[in-house]
Coordinates of C-alpha atoms and ligand atoms in Angstrom, one line a residue:
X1 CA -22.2 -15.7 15.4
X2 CA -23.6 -12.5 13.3
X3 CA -20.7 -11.3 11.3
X4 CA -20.1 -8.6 8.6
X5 CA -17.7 -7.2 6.8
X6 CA -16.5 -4.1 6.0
X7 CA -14.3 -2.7 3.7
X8 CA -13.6 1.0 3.0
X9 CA -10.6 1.1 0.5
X10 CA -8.3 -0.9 2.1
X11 CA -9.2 -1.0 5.7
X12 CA -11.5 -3.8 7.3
X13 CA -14.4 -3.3 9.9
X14 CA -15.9 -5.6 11.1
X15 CA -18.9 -6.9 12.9
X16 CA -19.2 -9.1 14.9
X17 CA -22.3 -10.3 17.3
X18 CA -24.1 -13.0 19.2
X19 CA -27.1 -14.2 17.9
X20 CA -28.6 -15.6 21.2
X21 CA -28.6 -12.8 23.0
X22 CA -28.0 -9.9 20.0
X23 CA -25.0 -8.5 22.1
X24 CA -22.7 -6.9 19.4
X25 CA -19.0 -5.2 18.9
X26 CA -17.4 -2.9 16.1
X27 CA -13.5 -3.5 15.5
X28 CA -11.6 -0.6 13.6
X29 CA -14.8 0.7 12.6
X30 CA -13.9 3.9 10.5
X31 CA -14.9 7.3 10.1
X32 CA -16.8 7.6 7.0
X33 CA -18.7 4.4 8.1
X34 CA -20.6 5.3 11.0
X35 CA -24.2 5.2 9.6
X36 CA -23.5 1.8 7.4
X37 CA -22.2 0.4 10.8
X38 CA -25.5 1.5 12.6
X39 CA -27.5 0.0 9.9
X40 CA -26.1 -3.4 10.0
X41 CA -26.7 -3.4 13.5
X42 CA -30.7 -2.6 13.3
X43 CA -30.6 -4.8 10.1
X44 CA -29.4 -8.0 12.4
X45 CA -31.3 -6.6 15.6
X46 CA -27.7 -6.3 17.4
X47 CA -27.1 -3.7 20.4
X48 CA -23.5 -2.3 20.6
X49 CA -21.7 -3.7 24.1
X50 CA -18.1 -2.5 22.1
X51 CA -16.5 -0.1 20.2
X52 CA -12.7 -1.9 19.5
X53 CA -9.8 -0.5 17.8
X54 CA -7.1 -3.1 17.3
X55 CA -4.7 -0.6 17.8
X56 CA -3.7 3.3 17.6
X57 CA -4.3 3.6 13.6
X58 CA -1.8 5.9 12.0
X59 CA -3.4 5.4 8.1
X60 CA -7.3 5.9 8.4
X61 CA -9.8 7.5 10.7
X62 CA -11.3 5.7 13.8
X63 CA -14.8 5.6 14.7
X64 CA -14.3 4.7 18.0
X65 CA -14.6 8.1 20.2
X66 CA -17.5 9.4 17.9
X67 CA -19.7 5.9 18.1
X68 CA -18.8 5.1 21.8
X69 CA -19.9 8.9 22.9
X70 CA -22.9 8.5 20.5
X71 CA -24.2 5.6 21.4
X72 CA -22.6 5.3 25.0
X73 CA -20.8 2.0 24.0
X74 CA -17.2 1.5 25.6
X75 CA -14.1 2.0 23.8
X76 CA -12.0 -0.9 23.8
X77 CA -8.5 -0.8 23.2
X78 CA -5.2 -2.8 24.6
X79 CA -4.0 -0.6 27.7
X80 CA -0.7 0.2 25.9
X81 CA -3.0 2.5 23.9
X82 CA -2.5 6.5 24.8
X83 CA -5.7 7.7 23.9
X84 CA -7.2 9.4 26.9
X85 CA -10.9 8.4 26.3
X86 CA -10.4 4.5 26.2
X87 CA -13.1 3.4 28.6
X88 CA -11.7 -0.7 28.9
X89 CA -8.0 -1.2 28.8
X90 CA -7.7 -5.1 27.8
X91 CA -4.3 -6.9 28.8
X92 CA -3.2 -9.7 27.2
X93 CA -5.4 -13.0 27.5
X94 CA -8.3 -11.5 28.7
X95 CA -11.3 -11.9 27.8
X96 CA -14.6 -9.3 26.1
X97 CA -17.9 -11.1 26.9
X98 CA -19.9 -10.6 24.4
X99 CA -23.7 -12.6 25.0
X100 CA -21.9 -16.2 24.4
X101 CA -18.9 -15.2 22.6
X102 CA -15.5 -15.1 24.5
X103 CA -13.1 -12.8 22.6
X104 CA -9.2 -13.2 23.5
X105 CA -7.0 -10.5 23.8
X106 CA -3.7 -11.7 22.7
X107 CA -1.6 -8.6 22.8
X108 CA 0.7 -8.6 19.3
X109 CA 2.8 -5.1 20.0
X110 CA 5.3 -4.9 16.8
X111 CA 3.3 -2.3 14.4
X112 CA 2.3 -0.4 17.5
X113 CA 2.7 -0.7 20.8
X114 CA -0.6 -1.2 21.9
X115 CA -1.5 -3.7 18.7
X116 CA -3.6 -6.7 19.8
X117 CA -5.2 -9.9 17.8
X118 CA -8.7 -10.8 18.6
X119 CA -9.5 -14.5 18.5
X120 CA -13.0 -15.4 18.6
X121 CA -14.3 -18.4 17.5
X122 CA -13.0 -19.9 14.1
X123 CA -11.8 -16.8 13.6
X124 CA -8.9 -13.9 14.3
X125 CA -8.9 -10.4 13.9
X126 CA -5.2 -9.9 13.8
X127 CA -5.4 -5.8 13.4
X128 CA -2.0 -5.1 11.0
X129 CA 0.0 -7.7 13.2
X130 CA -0.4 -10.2 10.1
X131 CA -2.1 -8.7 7.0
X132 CA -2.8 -11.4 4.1
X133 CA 0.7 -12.1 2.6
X134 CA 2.3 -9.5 4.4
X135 CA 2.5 -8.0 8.4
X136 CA 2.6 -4.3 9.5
X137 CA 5.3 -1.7 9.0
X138 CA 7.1 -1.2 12.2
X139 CA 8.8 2.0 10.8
X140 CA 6.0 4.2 12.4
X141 CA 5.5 5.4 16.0
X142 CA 6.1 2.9 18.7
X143 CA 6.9 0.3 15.7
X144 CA 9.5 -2.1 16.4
X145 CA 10.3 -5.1 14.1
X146 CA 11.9 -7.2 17.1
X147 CA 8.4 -7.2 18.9
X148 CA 7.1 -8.4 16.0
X149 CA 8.7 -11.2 15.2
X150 CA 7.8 -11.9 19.1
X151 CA 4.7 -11.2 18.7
X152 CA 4.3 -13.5 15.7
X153 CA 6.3 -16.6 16.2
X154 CA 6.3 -17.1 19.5
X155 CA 2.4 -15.6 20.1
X156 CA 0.1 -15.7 16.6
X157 CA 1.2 -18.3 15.1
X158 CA 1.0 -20.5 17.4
X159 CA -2.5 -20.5 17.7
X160 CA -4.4 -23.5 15.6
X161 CA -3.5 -22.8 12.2
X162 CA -7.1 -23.2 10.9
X163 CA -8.2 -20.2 12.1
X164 CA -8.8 -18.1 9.7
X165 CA -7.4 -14.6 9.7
X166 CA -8.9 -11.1 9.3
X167 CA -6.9 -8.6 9.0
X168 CA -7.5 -4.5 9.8
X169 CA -6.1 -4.2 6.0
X170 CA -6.2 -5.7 2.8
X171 CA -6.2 -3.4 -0.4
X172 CA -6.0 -6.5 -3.3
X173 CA -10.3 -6.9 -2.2
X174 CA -9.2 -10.5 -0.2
X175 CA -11.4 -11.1 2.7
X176 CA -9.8 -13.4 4.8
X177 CA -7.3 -16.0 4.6
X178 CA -5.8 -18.3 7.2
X179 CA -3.1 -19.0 9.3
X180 CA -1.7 -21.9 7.8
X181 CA -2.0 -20.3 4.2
X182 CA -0.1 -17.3 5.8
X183 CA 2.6 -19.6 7.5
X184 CA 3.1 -21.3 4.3
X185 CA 2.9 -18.7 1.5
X186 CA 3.8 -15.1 3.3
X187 CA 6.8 -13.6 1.7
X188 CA 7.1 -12.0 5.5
X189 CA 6.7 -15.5 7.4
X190 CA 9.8 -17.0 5.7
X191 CA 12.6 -15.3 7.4
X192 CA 11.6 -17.0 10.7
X193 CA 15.2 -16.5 11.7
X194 CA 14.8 -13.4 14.5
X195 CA 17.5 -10.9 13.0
X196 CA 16.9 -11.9 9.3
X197 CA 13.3 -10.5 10.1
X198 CA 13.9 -7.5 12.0
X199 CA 16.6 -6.8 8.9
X200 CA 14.0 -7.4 6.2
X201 CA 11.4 -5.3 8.3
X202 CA 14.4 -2.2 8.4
X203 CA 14.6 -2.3 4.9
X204 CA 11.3 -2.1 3.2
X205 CA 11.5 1.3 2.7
X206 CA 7.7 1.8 2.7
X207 CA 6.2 5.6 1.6
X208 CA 4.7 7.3 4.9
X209 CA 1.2 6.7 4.5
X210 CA -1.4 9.9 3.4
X211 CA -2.6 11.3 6.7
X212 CA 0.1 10.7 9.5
X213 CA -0.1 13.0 10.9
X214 CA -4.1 13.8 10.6
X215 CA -4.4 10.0 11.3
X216 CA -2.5 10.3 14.7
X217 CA -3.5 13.2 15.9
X218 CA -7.3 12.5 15.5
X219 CA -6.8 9.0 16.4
X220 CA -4.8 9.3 19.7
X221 CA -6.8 12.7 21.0
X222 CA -10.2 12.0 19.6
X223 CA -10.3 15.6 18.0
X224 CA -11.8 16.0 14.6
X225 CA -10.6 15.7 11.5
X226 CA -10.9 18.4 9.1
X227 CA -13.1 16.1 6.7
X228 CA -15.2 16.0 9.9
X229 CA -15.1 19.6 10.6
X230 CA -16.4 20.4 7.2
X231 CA -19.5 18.3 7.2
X232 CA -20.4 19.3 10.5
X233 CA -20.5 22.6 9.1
X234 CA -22.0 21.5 5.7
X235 CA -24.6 20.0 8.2
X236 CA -26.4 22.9 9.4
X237 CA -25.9 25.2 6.2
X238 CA -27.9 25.5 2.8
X239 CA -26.3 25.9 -0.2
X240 CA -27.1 27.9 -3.3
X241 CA -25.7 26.7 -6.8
X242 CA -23.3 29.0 -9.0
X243 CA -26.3 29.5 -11.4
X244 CA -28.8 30.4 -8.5
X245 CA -25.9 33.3 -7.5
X246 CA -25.4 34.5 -10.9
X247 CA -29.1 35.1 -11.4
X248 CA -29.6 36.8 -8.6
X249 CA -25.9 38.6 -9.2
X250 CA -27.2 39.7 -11.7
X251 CA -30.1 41.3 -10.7
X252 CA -29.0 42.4 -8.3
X253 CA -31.2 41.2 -5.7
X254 CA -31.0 44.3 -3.3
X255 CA -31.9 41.9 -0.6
X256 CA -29.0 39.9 -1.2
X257 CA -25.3 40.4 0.7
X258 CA -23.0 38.3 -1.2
X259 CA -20.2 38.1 1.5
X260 CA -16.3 36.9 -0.1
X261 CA -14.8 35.5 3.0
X262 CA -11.0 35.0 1.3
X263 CA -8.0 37.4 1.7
X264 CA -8.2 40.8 0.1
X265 CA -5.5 39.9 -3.1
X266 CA -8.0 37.0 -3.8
X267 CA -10.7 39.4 -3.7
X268 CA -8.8 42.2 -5.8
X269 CA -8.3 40.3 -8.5
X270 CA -11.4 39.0 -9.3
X271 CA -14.9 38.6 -7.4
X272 CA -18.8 38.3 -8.0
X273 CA -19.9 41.4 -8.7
X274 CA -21.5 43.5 -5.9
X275 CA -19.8 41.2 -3.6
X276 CA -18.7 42.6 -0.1
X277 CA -15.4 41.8 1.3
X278 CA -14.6 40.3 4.8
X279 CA -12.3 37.6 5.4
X280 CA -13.0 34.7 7.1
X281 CA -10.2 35.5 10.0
X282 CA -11.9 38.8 10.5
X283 CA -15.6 38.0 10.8
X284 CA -16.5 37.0 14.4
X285 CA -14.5 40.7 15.4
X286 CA -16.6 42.9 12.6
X287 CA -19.4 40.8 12.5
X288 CA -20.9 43.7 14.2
X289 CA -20.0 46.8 11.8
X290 CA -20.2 45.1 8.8
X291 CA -23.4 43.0 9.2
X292 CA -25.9 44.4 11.6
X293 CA -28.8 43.4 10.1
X294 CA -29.5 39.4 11.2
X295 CA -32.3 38.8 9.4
X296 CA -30.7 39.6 5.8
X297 CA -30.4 37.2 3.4
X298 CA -26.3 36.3 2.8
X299 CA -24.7 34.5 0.1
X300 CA -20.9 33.2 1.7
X301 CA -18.2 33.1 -1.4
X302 CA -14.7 31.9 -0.7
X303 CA -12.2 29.9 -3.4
X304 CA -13.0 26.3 -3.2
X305 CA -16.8 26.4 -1.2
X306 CA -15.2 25.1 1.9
X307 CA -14.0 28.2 4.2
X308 CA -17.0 29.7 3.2
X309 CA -19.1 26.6 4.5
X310 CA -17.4 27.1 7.7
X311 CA -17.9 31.1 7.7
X312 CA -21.6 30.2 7.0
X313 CA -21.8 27.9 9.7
X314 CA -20.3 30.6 12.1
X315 CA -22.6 33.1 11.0
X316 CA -25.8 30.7 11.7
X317 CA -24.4 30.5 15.0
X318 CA -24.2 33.4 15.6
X319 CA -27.9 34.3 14.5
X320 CA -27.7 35.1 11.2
X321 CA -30.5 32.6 9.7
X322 CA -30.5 33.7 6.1
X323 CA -26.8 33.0 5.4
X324 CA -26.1 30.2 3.0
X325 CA -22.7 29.1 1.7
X326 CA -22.1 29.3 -2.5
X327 CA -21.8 25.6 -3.9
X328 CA -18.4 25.4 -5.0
X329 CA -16.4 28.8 -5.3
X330 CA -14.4 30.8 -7.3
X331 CA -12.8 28.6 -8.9
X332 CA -15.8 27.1 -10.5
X333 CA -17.5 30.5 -10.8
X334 CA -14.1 31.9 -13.2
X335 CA -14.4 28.0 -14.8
X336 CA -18.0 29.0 -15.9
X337 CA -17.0 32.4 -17.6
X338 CA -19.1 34.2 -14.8
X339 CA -18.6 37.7 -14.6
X340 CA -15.9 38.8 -12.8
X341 CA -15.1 42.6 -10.9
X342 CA -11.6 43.2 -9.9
X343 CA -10.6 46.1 -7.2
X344 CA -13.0 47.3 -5.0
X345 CA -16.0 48.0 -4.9
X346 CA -17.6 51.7 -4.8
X347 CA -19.5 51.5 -1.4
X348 CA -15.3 50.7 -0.4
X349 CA -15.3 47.2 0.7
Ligands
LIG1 FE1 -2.2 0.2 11.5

């Protein structure tokens, strides 16, 4: 078996494939980790059969919808999962073939509803069903400690306790453990008694995790985060630097339309000189009066750099092919002592 692992923070990837016949699968691959993922592959000469999420993340970004429609891979998930764009719905003891590897779905619900283990192997990828020392939260959507305890006692850990256990998190930089290490030393494992654990499991009292909401929504729709959104953007749009814009500020470039996309107080109080004005909200309705010239070169200014990355990106697509997006924003222009003009401008922007 090929295997890799990897971490981003605290969440776990990993991949696995066969080396006879170079078939390959990603489980809870994540977002920011689609071109390291690729690259292992080529490196070991593995082909994607797979894309796997364990189960319906709430805490990080899945890679799943954007890999599997790259690369035309199937999504894999349990078929508790709700996402619409799961291509194979695994039940409980089935099987993913994978060249000569059998992987076995044992379905774990507990954290989620749709949480599964994958034993292949020596090996289990237990999702956050059993983490090293600890187990999921249940407190989130479709969480429920009794299912858990189920899902452990009477399901997990009754597999051989060699096998060694991979979980979808660790954020102390462990790799792996097993599960006779977990049955002896995790704090969670020790109140095997069925209402002593679902009490301990009601009372951690656990912060809701960055990203909920993002996490779910993203996750469960296959929409884009708003990470993703911006790099798309940033994908197809130049940038200039502050210093680039000041010189040509300066100068005055009279080629130049340096276009503030951000509301008109932010623009009253303080903007590059010469600067037009024409929020971000507004610019796909007076695209047309304000900028009828396609061809001119444009300088997008907003507070941070990133509404004006996407205001850039509109603009290329709507054929202005001169329009680049300031590198950083105000905030970093007024942080460099830049020259600053509040009010209006004469030409009555
Ligand atoms: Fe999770």
């Amino acid at each position: 078996m090929i295997f890799e692992q990897i971490a981003t923070g605290g969440c776990q990837s990993y991949l696995i494939g066969c080396s006879d016949t170079c078939a390959a699968a990603l489980v809870d691959p994540e977002i920011s980790q689609i071109d390291r993922y690729l690259a292992l592959a080529s490196r070991h000469g593995l082909r994607f059969h797979y894309v796997i999420d364990t189960h319906t993340h709430a805490d990080h970004f899945s890679a799943t919808q954007q890999i599997g429609h790259r690369l035309r891979v199937p999504i894999a998930m349990h078929q508790a999962s709700p996402q619409p764009f799961v291509d194979v719905r695994l039940g409980d003891r089935e099987l993913i073939v994978l060249g000569r590897l059998r992987i076995q779905v044992r379905h774990t619900p507990g954290h989620t509803r749709d949480s599964m283990c994958l034993h292949v192997e020596d090996r289990v990828f237990t999702g956050d069903t059993l983490l090293i020392g600890a187990t999921g939260r249940t407190d989130l959507p479709t969480g429920d400690p009794a299912a858990l305890h189920d899902s452990l006692f009477n399901g997990l850990l009754q597999l051989d306790p060699e096998l060694k256990v991979f979980p979808a998190h660790d954020y102390k930089g462990r790799t792996h453990s097993t599960l006779a290490q977990e049955l002896a030393s995790n704090p969670r494992l020790q109140k095997r008694d069925r209402e002593e654990f679902i009490e301990m499991m009601r009372n951690l009292n656990l912060s809701t995790p960055t990203h909920l909401t993002e996490a779910l929504r993203t996750n469960m729709t296959g929409g884009k985060t708003v990470a993703q959104l911006l790099a798309d953007a940033a994908a197809i749009v130049p940038f200039m630097s502050l210093d680039g814009l000041r010189t040509l500020a300066d100068a005055r470039h009279p080629d130049l339309i340096v276009l503030d996309v951000r509301e008109r107080d932010a623009y009253d109080e303080g903007h590059v000189p010469g600067a037009r004005h024409l929020p971000r909200g507004q610019l796909e309705l007076r695209v047309n009066e304000e900028l009828p010239d396609p061809t001119r070169r444009i300088v997008t200014v907003c507070e941070f750099g990133r509404i004006s990355t996407l205001a850039a990106a509109t603009l290329r697509e709507l054929g202005f092919t001169r329009v680049v997006a300031l590198d950083g924003g105000m905030k970093a222009w007024r942080a460099a002592d830049f020259p600053l003009v509040r009010g209006r401008e004469p030409y009555g922007a």
